[in-house]
């Protein structure tokens, strides 16, 4: 039964009826889920939740304390349902749903059988926000149950005064996994040589019992770093000890050092080392002096360079070492991270100077590509931790503008990807990108960075938003617009939901033949861009707009592409009927289709071409006959199917 507005187009080609799905806003990438599955430890209550989730249309709500790994548990519950690893089947969707109306953006929720959805409400606070989230949850739950999908919801805490009794039957309470089991799993995945007795110290037990899951994962990562560095012994005891001090003591150690390091030069060298750790000492020296100039420091004009403290002594005084390759580093594990955190937190007045400094110092000639990327990540982490995403984007624009010719600056791309992937600031960067692509003047360098960020990062997590931004960029004149258009069409061609979304966007914006929307739509409709197997209703909708325009040279590659496909595969002959029906019997359009087919059939003498052209011509004749019959009917006579539409 059809209840929607507008026309309804139904085609049957010996296959299942085509079901169109909406485009969800956030995809939980399978590679990340697989890595999480290798390290995941099931909490108490997990089995109960898994048993409830198995049936199609099931919804499970998870209640758990912060730091208990509740989001990871929700992802694993959905992941373990399977369904996206078989190459012979079209994978089901695995997406995250927006928790509030503010996050919805351009969002359409249309679940299908077996699709899996995560709704994370853990960040919700306040009665009004919670009421809004409850309303959205009820809407999602109804559709999931009706369509046979699966959904797991992470509930917020501290809202006991605003319960929802009808949700209680769906709620499962999770306990906290054993901390020692979590760390053990991580260490084993990192092939760490250890025994159970190595994890029984009082300090470790306190860490295992009290720390949130994210902190335990960080601890295990520091153990691996200590091992891989080769600087902290050759056994697990030394690595564990360094990691323990790194998570428990480093902040206090930095505060104590800052009480003794008072001069501008010393503090500038401290933060320089923290940002340029593992970089060549000579380049770090140059970066140090760039920072001193940036903050307006003037050296003692009376002392000669030989009279000043030598660089090596200045490093040693701060606990900084130089290895055999001439690269600098702190002697203590994760000390640089603690120093950076201290400066960004406690010196808000110099954050603008730090931004300008990094803009110059990250491109110093003595740095390798890895050195530069480390600097970008460290600056980005500091800026995002203190809620200054604008500082990071300022550098994106600055670095993008220096890219020569048709190149794309890798530092700018890395900085933008870092912002997009940030849990709290990702939305800010997505909106900033949207504002950029719609705001008018935009340098080619920045446009290329935005294209790269859409393709390399945003398309994996927010594919619909990547498509929208690429669409705007594809409307630009010149080479950059063509590059964006190619990436846009490539993205849409790989996903049925995105394919339909782009068709709808282009159809709604196509008015005149010279507009770029029509060019993009025509190329999207060619056989090479169509999903396999083709979606005939989608092809009809796109061709309907194209073939309603006066015939242009854009028609030739579209029609010929489908004639070629039909000649190679008879199951694709439905495309011929779709194109003819899309003309709605308009004489000029039918004549043009006929001429294209004639030219195509005569360009290569082959029986398959002649046969396909004959089928195409027959459809054209049928359409012309139907139109003639309809024009000769009395005004009150019966209507044909085409007229009813």
Tab-separated table of N, CA and C in Angstrom, residues 113-216:
chain	number	residue	atom	x	y	z
A	113	UNK	N	15.365	-5.228	7.829
A	113	UNK	CA	15.513	-6.473	8.582
A	113	UNK	C	16.994	-6.741	8.846
A	114	UNK	N	17.320	-6.976	10.115
A	114	UNK	CA	18.686	-7.308	10.480
A	114	UNK	C	19.598	-6.131	10.709
A	115	UNK	N	19.186	-4.917	10.348
A	115	UNK	CA	20.036	-3.751	10.580
A	115	UNK	C	20.246	-3.551	12.072
A	116	UNK	N	21.397	-2.971	12.414
A	116	UNK	CA	21.767	-2.823	13.819
A	116	UNK	C	22.069	-1.359	14.128
A	117	UNK	N	21.561	-0.915	15.266
A	117	UNK	CA	21.683	0.495	15.627
A	117	UNK	C	22.091	0.656	17.083
A	118	UNK	N	22.970	1.629	17.298
A	118	UNK	CA	23.380	2.027	18.643
A	118	UNK	C	22.832	3.418	18.918
A	119	UNK	N	22.222	3.579	20.082
A	119	UNK	CA	21.753	4.887	20.536
A	119	UNK	C	22.407	5.159	21.883
A	120	UNK	N	23.363	6.066	21.904
A	120	UNK	CA	24.129	6.355	23.117
A	120	UNK	C	23.580	7.617	23.776
A	121	UNK	N	22.861	7.420	24.865
A	121	UNK	CA	22.283	8.537	25.614
A	121	UNK	C	23.116	8.894	26.846
A	122	UNK	N	24.327	8.329	26.956
A	122	UNK	CA	25.120	8.520	28.171
A	122	UNK	C	25.512	9.973	28.391
A	123	UNK	N	25.543	10.779	27.317
A	123	UNK	CA	25.906	12.182	27.471
A	123	UNK	C	24.738	13.097	27.768
A	124	UNK	N	23.530	12.538	27.880
A	124	UNK	CA	22.345	13.353	28.138
A	124	UNK	C	22.306	13.782	29.601
A	125	UNK	N	21.960	15.044	29.830
A	125	UNK	CA	21.799	15.549	31.193
A	125	UNK	C	20.709	16.611	31.191
A	126	UNK	N	20.010	16.726	32.298
A	126	UNK	CA	18.933	17.702	32.411
A	126	UNK	C	17.594	17.104	32.045
A	127	UNK	N	16.566	17.512	32.760
A	127	UNK	CA	15.236	16.941	32.557
A	127	UNK	C	14.718	17.155	31.141
A	128	UNK	N	14.928	18.360	30.596
A	128	UNK	CA	14.412	18.657	29.270
A	128	UNK	C	15.092	17.785	28.216
A	129	UNK	N	16.425	17.666	28.292
A	129	UNK	CA	17.150	16.847	27.339
A	129	UNK	C	16.756	15.386	27.465
A	130	UNK	N	16.557	14.943	28.694
A	130	UNK	CA	16.198	13.543	28.896
A	130	UNK	C	14.802	13.261	28.344
A	131	UNK	N	13.880	14.190	28.531
A	131	UNK	CA	12.531	14.002	27.989
A	131	UNK	C	12.569	13.935	26.467
A	132	UNK	N	13.392	14.776	25.862
A	132	UNK	CA	13.548	14.755	24.408
A	132	UNK	C	14.129	13.416	23.961
A	133	UNK	N	15.135	12.925	24.707
A	133	UNK	CA	15.753	11.655	24.350
A	133	UNK	C	14.767	10.504	24.503
A	134	UNK	N	13.920	10.550	25.524
A	134	UNK	CA	12.908	9.507	25.699
A	134	UNK	C	11.939	9.489	24.518
A	135	UNK	N	11.550	10.661	24.083
A	135	UNK	CA	10.635	10.745	22.936
A	135	UNK	C	11.290	10.157	21.690
A	136	UNK	N	12.559	10.493	21.457
A	136	UNK	CA	13.246	9.969	20.287
A	136	UNK	C	13.437	8.468	20.402
A	137	UNK	N	13.758	8.002	21.608
A	137	UNK	CA	13.925	6.568	21.821
A	137	UNK	C	12.639	5.820	21.488
A	138	UNK	N	11.511	6.356	21.900
A	138	UNK	CA	10.233	5.695	21.622
A	138	UNK	C	9.992	5.583	20.122
A	139	UNK	N	10.351	6.640	19.367
A	139	UNK	CA	10.158	6.607	17.917
A	139	UNK	C	11.087	5.590	17.264
A	140	UNK	N	12.338	5.594	17.672
A	140	UNK	CA	13.288	4.626	17.137
A	140	UNK	C	12.845	3.195	17.460
A	141	UNK	N	12.463	2.985	18.712
A	141	UNK	CA	12.101	1.636	19.156
A	141	UNK	C	10.934	1.092	18.339
A	142	UNK	N	9.948	1.920	18.081
A	142	UNK	CA	8.784	1.484	17.322
A	142	UNK	C	9.182	1.021	15.925
A	143	UNK	N	10.039	1.795	15.233
A	143	UNK	CA	10.439	1.428	13.878
A	143	UNK	C	11.326	0.188	13.854
A	144	UNK	N	12.220	0.099	14.830
A	144	UNK	CA	13.102	-1.072	14.900
A	144	UNK	C	12.286	-2.343	15.090
A	145	UNK	N	11.309	-2.286	15.972
A	145	UNK	CA	10.488	-3.463	16.240
A	145	UNK	C	9.637	-3.831	15.031
A	146	UNK	N	9.105	-2.843	14.347
A	146	UNK	CA	8.247	-3.115	13.197
A	146	UNK	C	9.025	-3.702	12.022
A	147	UNK	N	10.252	-3.262	11.834
A	147	UNK	CA	11.015	-3.660	10.653
A	147	UNK	C	11.945	-4.842	10.897
A	148	UNK	N	12.018	-5.348	12.128
A	148	UNK	CA	12.864	-6.508	12.386
A	148	UNK	C	14.341	-6.186	12.499
A	149	UNK	N	14.677	-4.975	12.926
A	149	UNK	CA	16.073	-4.597	13.141
A	149	UNK	C	16.457	-4.883	14.602
A	150	UNK	N	17.640	-4.441	15.010
A	150	UNK	CA	18.112	-4.621	16.382
A	150	UNK	C	18.656	-3.281	16.876
A	151	UNK	N	18.408	-2.943	18.125
A	151	UNK	CA	18.909	-1.689	18.676
A	151	UNK	C	19.345	-1.887	20.122
A	152	UNK	N	20.508	-1.306	20.463
A	152	UNK	CA	21.000	-1.272	21.841
A	152	UNK	C	21.125	0.186	22.250
A	153	UNK	N	20.623	0.497	23.429
A	153	UNK	CA	20.609	1.871	23.927
A	153	UNK	C	21.445	1.944	25.196
A	154	UNK	N	22.361	2.903	25.258
A	154	UNK	CA	23.131	3.163	26.473
A	154	UNK	C	22.415	4.262	27.241
A	155	UNK	N	21.911	3.921	28.425
A	155	UNK	CA	21.108	4.866	29.200
A	155	UNK	C	21.995	5.826	29.982
A	156	UNK	N	21.519	7.044	30.214
A	156	UNK	CA	22.270	7.986	31.050
A	156	UNK	C	22.134	7.618	32.523
A	157	UNK	N	23.002	8.173	33.347
A	157	UNK	CA	22.937	7.944	34.786
A	157	UNK	C	22.440	9.212	35.468
A	158	UNK	N	22.057	9.071	36.721
A	158	UNK	CA	21.622	10.224	37.491
A	158	UNK	C	20.243	10.721	37.155
A	159	UNK	N	19.430	9.908	36.494
A	159	UNK	CA	18.095	10.337	36.103
A	159	UNK	C	17.031	9.474	36.780
A	160	UNK	N	17.329	8.991	37.951
A	160	UNK	CA	16.382	8.117	38.652
A	160	UNK	C	15.084	8.839	38.989
A	161	UNK	N	15.125	10.175	39.055
A	161	UNK	CA	13.920	10.927	39.384
A	161	UNK	C	12.997	11.092	38.179
A	162	UNK	N	13.462	10.639	37.014
A	162	UNK	CA	12.626	10.753	35.813
A	162	UNK	C	12.538	9.401	35.118
A	163	UNK	N	12.022	8.390	35.790
A	163	UNK	CA	11.989	7.048	35.203
A	163	UNK	C	10.913	6.925	34.125
A	164	UNK	N	11.055	5.905	33.317
A	164	UNK	CA	10.057	5.595	32.301
A	164	UNK	C	9.668	4.132	32.487
A	165	UNK	N	8.539	3.861	33.174
A	165	UNK	CA	8.171	2.479	33.508
A	165	UNK	C	8.047	1.568	32.298
A	166	UNK	N	7.614	2.101	31.155
A	166	UNK	CA	7.425	1.227	30.000
A	166	UNK	C	8.748	0.758	29.406
A	167	UNK	N	9.880	1.369	29.822
A	167	UNK	CA	11.175	0.937	29.320
A	167	UNK	C	11.823	-0.129	30.200
A	168	UNK	N	11.306	-0.310	31.391
A	168	UNK	CA	11.930	-1.241	32.335
A	168	UNK	C	12.037	-2.664	31.785
A	169	UNK	N	11.025	-3.198	31.088
A	169	UNK	CA	11.151	-4.567	30.571
A	169	UNK	C	12.292	-4.737	29.563
A	170	UNK	N	12.748	-3.651	28.975
A	170	UNK	CA	13.813	-3.741	27.984
A	170	UNK	C	15.201	-3.495	28.595
A	171	UNK	N	15.258	-3.174	29.877
A	171	UNK	CA	16.501	-2.731	30.501
A	171	UNK	C	17.265	-3.891	31.117
A	172	UNK	N	18.580	-3.893	30.880
A	172	UNK	CA	19.491	-4.875	31.482
A	172	UNK	C	20.576	-4.098	32.214
A	173	UNK	N	20.845	-4.482	33.456
A	173	UNK	CA	21.882	-3.820	34.256
A	173	UNK	C	23.209	-4.542	34.062
A	174	UNK	N	24.224	-3.777	33.706
A	174	UNK	CA	25.557	-4.344	33.533
A	174	UNK	C	26.448	-3.985	34.705
A	175	UNK	N	27.289	-4.933	35.096
A	175	UNK	CA	28.291	-4.662	36.116
A	175	UNK	C	29.604	-4.259	35.474
A	176	UNK	N	30.567	-3.897	36.300
A	176	UNK	CA	31.889	-3.506	35.796
A	176	UNK	C	32.738	-4.757	35.585
A	177	UNK	N	33.382	-4.904	34.422
A	177	UNK	CA	34.282	-6.047	34.223
A	177	UNK	C	35.439	-6.002	35.222
A	178	UNK	N	36.026	-7.125	35.508
A	178	UNK	CA	37.191	-7.171	36.388
A	178	UNK	C	38.354	-6.472	35.704
A	179	UNK	N	38.905	-5.483	36.385
A	179	UNK	CA	39.976	-4.692	35.791
A	179	UNK	C	41.178	-5.521	35.395
A	180	UNK	N	41.546	-6.486	36.238
A	180	UNK	CA	42.711	-7.311	35.934
A	180	UNK	C	42.467	-8.136	34.672
A	181	UNK	N	41.224	-8.565	34.457
A	181	UNK	CA	40.908	-9.337	33.251
A	181	UNK	C	41.036	-8.466	32.001
A	182	UNK	N	40.622	-7.201	32.104
A	182	UNK	CA	40.725	-6.287	30.970
A	182	UNK	C	42.186	-6.052	30.601
A	183	UNK	N	43.009	-5.725	31.596
A	183	UNK	CA	44.424	-5.472	31.329
A	183	UNK	C	45.107	-6.734	30.809
A	184	UNK	N	44.766	-7.880	31.395
A	184	UNK	CA	45.349	-9.143	30.931
A	184	UNK	C	45.048	-9.372	29.457
A	185	UNK	N	43.803	-9.097	29.047
A	185	UNK	CA	43.418	-9.297	27.648
A	185	UNK	C	44.224	-8.378	26.734
A	186	UNK	N	44.377	-7.124	27.120
A	186	UNK	CA	45.149	-6.186	26.306
A	186	UNK	C	46.607	-6.625	26.204
A	187	UNK	N	47.210	-7.019	27.316
A	187	UNK	CA	48.617	-7.411	27.298
A	187	UNK	C	48.837	-8.645	26.438
A	188	UNK	N	47.902	-9.568	26.502
A	188	UNK	CA	48.047	-10.773	25.685
A	188	UNK	C	47.931	-10.456	24.201
A	189	UNK	N	47.012	-9.537	23.845
A	189	UNK	CA	46.888	-9.159	22.440
A	189	UNK	C	48.150	-8.457	21.940
A	190	UNK	N	48.896	-7.833	22.846
A	190	UNK	CA	50.159	-7.186	22.487
A	190	UNK	C	51.347	-8.131	22.624
A	191	UNK	N	51.062	-9.435	22.829
A	191	UNK	CA	52.107	-10.466	22.941
A	191	UNK	C	53.112	-10.126	24.035
A	192	UNK	N	52.596	-9.718	25.178
A	192	UNK	CA	53.432	-9.324	26.305
A	192	UNK	C	53.791	-10.558	27.132
A	193	UNK	N	55.076	-10.783	27.410
A	193	UNK	CA	55.460	-11.932	28.246
A	193	UNK	C	55.234	-11.628	29.730
A	194	UNK	N	54.248	-12.246	30.340
A	194	UNK	CA	53.973	-11.997	31.756
A	194	UNK	C	53.232	-13.192	32.344
A	195	UNK	N	53.272	-13.264	33.673
A	195	UNK	CA	52.532	-14.280	34.402
A	195	UNK	C	51.505	-13.618	35.303
A	196	UNK	N	50.576	-14.404	35.823
A	196	UNK	CA	49.526	-13.824	36.671
A	196	UNK	C	50.097	-13.149	37.903
A	197	UNK	N	51.239	-13.640	38.398
A	197	UNK	CA	51.831	-13.034	39.590
A	197	UNK	C	52.378	-11.650	39.351
A	198	UNK	N	52.662	-11.301	38.092
A	198	UNK	CA	53.202	-9.970	37.791
A	198	UNK	C	52.174	-8.862	37.976
A	199	UNK	N	50.905	-9.221	38.079
A	199	UNK	CA	49.846	-8.208	38.162
A	199	UNK	C	49.219	-8.136	39.548
A	200	UNK	N	49.923	-8.578	40.586
A	200	UNK	CA	49.318	-8.683	41.914
A	200	UNK	C	49.811	-7.651	42.914
A	201	UNK	N	50.556	-6.649	42.482
A	201	UNK	CA	51.023	-5.648	43.436
A	201	UNK	C	49.851	-4.816	43.948
A	202	UNK	N	50.046	-4.202	45.110
A	202	UNK	CA	48.976	-3.398	45.718
A	202	UNK	C	48.592	-2.222	44.820
A	203	UNK	N	49.606	-1.569	44.242
A	203	UNK	CA	49.322	-0.432	43.379
A	203	UNK	C	48.528	-0.828	42.150
A	204	UNK	N	48.882	-1.959	41.559
A	204	UNK	CA	48.151	-2.418	40.383
A	204	UNK	C	46.726	-2.813	40.740
A	205	UNK	N	46.554	-3.469	41.889
A	205	UNK	CA	45.206	-3.856	42.299
A	205	UNK	C	44.321	-2.635	42.485
A	206	UNK	N	44.888	-1.576	43.044
A	206	UNK	CA	44.113	-0.344	43.225
A	206	UNK	C	43.717	0.235	41.860
A	207	UNK	N	44.641	0.194	40.923
A	207	UNK	CA	44.353	0.679	39.573
A	207	UNK	C	43.262	-0.164	38.919
A	208	UNK	N	43.373	-1.477	39.036
A	208	UNK	CA	42.408	-2.370	38.407
A	208	UNK	C	41.012	-2.218	39.003
A	209	UNK	N	40.936	-1.949	40.281
A	209	UNK	CA	39.639	-1.908	40.960
A	209	UNK	C	38.911	-0.578	40.785
A	210	UNK	N	39.658	0.498	40.548
A	210	UNK	CA	39.038	1.825	40.591
A	210	UNK	C	39.028	2.576	39.256
A	211	UNK	N	39.920	2.244	38.367
A	211	UNK	CA	40.054	3.039	37.142
A	211	UNK	C	38.974	2.692	36.129
A	212	UNK	N	38.525	3.674	35.370
A	212	UNK	CA	37.575	3.382	34.279
A	212	UNK	C	38.249	2.563	33.187
A	213	UNK	N	37.437	1.934	32.357
A	213	UNK	CA	37.964	1.048	31.320
A	213	UNK	C	38.900	1.797	30.370
A	214	UNK	N	38.596	3.035	30.061
A	214	UNK	CA	39.450	3.792	29.152
A	214	UNK	C	40.841	3.989	29.742
A	215	UNK	N	40.916	4.223	31.048
A	215	UNK	CA	42.210	4.407	31.699
A	215	UNK	C	42.993	3.099	31.734
A	216	UNK	N	42.299	1.986	31.907
A	216	UNK	CA	42.979	0.696	31.880
A	216	UNK	C	43.541	0.403	30.491
